[in-house]
Coordinates of C-alpha atoms in Angstrom, one line a residue:
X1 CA 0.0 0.0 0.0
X2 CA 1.1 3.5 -0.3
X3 CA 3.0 5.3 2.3
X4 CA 0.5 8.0 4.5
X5 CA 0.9 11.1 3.4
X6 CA -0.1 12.3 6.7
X7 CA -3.5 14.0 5.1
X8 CA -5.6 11.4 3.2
X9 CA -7.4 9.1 5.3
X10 CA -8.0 5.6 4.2
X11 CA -10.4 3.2 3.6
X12 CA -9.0 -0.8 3.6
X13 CA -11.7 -2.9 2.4
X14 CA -11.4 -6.8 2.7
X15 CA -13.4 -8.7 0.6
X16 CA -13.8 -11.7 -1.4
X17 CA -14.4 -13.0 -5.0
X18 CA -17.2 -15.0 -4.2
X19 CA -19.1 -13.1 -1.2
X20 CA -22.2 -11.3 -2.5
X21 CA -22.2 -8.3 0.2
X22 CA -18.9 -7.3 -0.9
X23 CA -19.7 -7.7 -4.8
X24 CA -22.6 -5.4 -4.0
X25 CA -21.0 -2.7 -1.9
X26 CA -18.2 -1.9 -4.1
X27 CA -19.9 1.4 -5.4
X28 CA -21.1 2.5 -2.2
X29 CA -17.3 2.3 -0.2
X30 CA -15.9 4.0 -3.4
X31 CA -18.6 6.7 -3.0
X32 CA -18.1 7.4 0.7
X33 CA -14.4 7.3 0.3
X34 CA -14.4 10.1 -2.6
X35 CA -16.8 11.7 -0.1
X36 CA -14.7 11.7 2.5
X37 CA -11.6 12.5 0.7
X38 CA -9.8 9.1 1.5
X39 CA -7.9 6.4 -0.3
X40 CA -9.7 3.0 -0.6
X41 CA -7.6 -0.2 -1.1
X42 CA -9.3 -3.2 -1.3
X43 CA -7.9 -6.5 0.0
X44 CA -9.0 -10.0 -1.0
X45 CA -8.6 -13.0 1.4
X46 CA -9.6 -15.4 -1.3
X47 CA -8.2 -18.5 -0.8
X48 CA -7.7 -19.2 -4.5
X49 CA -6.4 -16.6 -6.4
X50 CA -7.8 -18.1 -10.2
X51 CA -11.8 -17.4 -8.7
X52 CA -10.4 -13.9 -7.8
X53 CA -8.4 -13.6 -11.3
X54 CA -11.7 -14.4 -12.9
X55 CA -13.5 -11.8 -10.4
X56 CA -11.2 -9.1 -11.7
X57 CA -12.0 -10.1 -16.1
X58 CA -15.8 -9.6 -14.8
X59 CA -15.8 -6.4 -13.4
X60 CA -17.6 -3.4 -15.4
X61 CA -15.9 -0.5 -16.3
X62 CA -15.2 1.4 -12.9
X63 CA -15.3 -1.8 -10.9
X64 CA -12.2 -3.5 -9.3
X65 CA -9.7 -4.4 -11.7
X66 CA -6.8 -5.5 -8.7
X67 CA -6.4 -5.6 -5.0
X68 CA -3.9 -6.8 -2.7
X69 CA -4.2 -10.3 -1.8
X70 CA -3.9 -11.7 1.4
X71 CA -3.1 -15.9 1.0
X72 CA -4.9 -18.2 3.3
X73 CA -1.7 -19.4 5.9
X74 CA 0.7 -17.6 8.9
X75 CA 1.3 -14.1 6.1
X76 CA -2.6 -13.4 6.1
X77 CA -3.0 -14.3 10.0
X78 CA -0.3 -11.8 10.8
X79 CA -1.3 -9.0 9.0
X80 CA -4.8 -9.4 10.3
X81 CA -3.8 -9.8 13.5
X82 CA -1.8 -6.8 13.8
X83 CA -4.8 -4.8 13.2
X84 CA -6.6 -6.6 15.6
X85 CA -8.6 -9.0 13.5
X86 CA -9.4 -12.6 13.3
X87 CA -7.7 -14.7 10.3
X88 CA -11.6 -15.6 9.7
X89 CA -13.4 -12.4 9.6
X90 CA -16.4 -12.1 8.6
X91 CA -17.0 -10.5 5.4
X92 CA -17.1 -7.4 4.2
X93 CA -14.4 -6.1 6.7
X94 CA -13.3 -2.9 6.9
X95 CA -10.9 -0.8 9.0
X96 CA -10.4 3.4 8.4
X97 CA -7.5 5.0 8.9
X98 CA -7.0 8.6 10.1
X99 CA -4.3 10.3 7.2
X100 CA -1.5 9.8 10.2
X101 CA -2.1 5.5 10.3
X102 CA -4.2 5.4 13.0
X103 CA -7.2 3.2 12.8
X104 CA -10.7 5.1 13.7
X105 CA -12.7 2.9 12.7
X106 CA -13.6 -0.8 12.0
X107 CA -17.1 -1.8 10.1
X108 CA -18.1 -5.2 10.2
X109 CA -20.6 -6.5 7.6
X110 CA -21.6 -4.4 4.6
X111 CA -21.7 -0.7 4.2
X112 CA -25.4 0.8 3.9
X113 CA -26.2 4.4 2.9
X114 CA -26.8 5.0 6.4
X115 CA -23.6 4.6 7.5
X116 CA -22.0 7.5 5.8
X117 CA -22.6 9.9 9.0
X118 CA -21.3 7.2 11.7
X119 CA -17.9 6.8 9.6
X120 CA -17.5 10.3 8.3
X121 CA -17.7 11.2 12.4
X122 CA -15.1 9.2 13.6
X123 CA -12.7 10.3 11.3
X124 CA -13.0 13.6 12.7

């Protein structure tokens, strides 16, 4: 991931290939990150990385063409755990970042167009 720039907030979304929720949400955590003038990285934890190839052909223009990807094993489990998550979260995931690396918030399940003030609050 990029380096924080100490401004730009951002917005690490975990997904997968095959979950439905995070398919569907796509638009909406690109819209509220634009909104709130942060970065949005998405992260698969697919476990096989030819479904989340094929994911990436599929997408419509503007969708997610690539994404960091977590492998299933001790790598993915680290990581997670060093931002306080379990290796099987559910999904979507996501954690925001303050523009200085600090997390301010952590959304579990998907993002509805409710949620914009909750989320747009705590990175205040």
């Amino acid at each position: 991931m990029p380096a924080w720039d100490g401004r730009r907030a951002r917005w690490v979304s975990f997904f997968a290939s095959w979950c439905g929720p995070c398919k569907e949400e796509i638009p909406r955590v690109r819209s509220f990150a634009t909104r709130l003038g942060a970065d949005v990285e998405f992260v698969s934890i697919d476990d096989d990385l030819r479904q989340l190839t094929a994911f990436f052909a599929q997408q419509p223009e503007g969708g997610v063409k690539s994404s960091f990807w977590l492998k299933d094993g001790a790598p993915r489990t680290a990581w997670l755990a060093s931002l306080k998550m379990k290796s099987d979260l559910p999904l979507p995931e996501h954690a925001i970042f303050d523009g200085k690396g600090h997390i301010r918030c952590f959304v579990s399940g998907a993002i509805e167009d409710g949620d914009y003030g909750e989320i747009a609050a705590a990175l205040k």
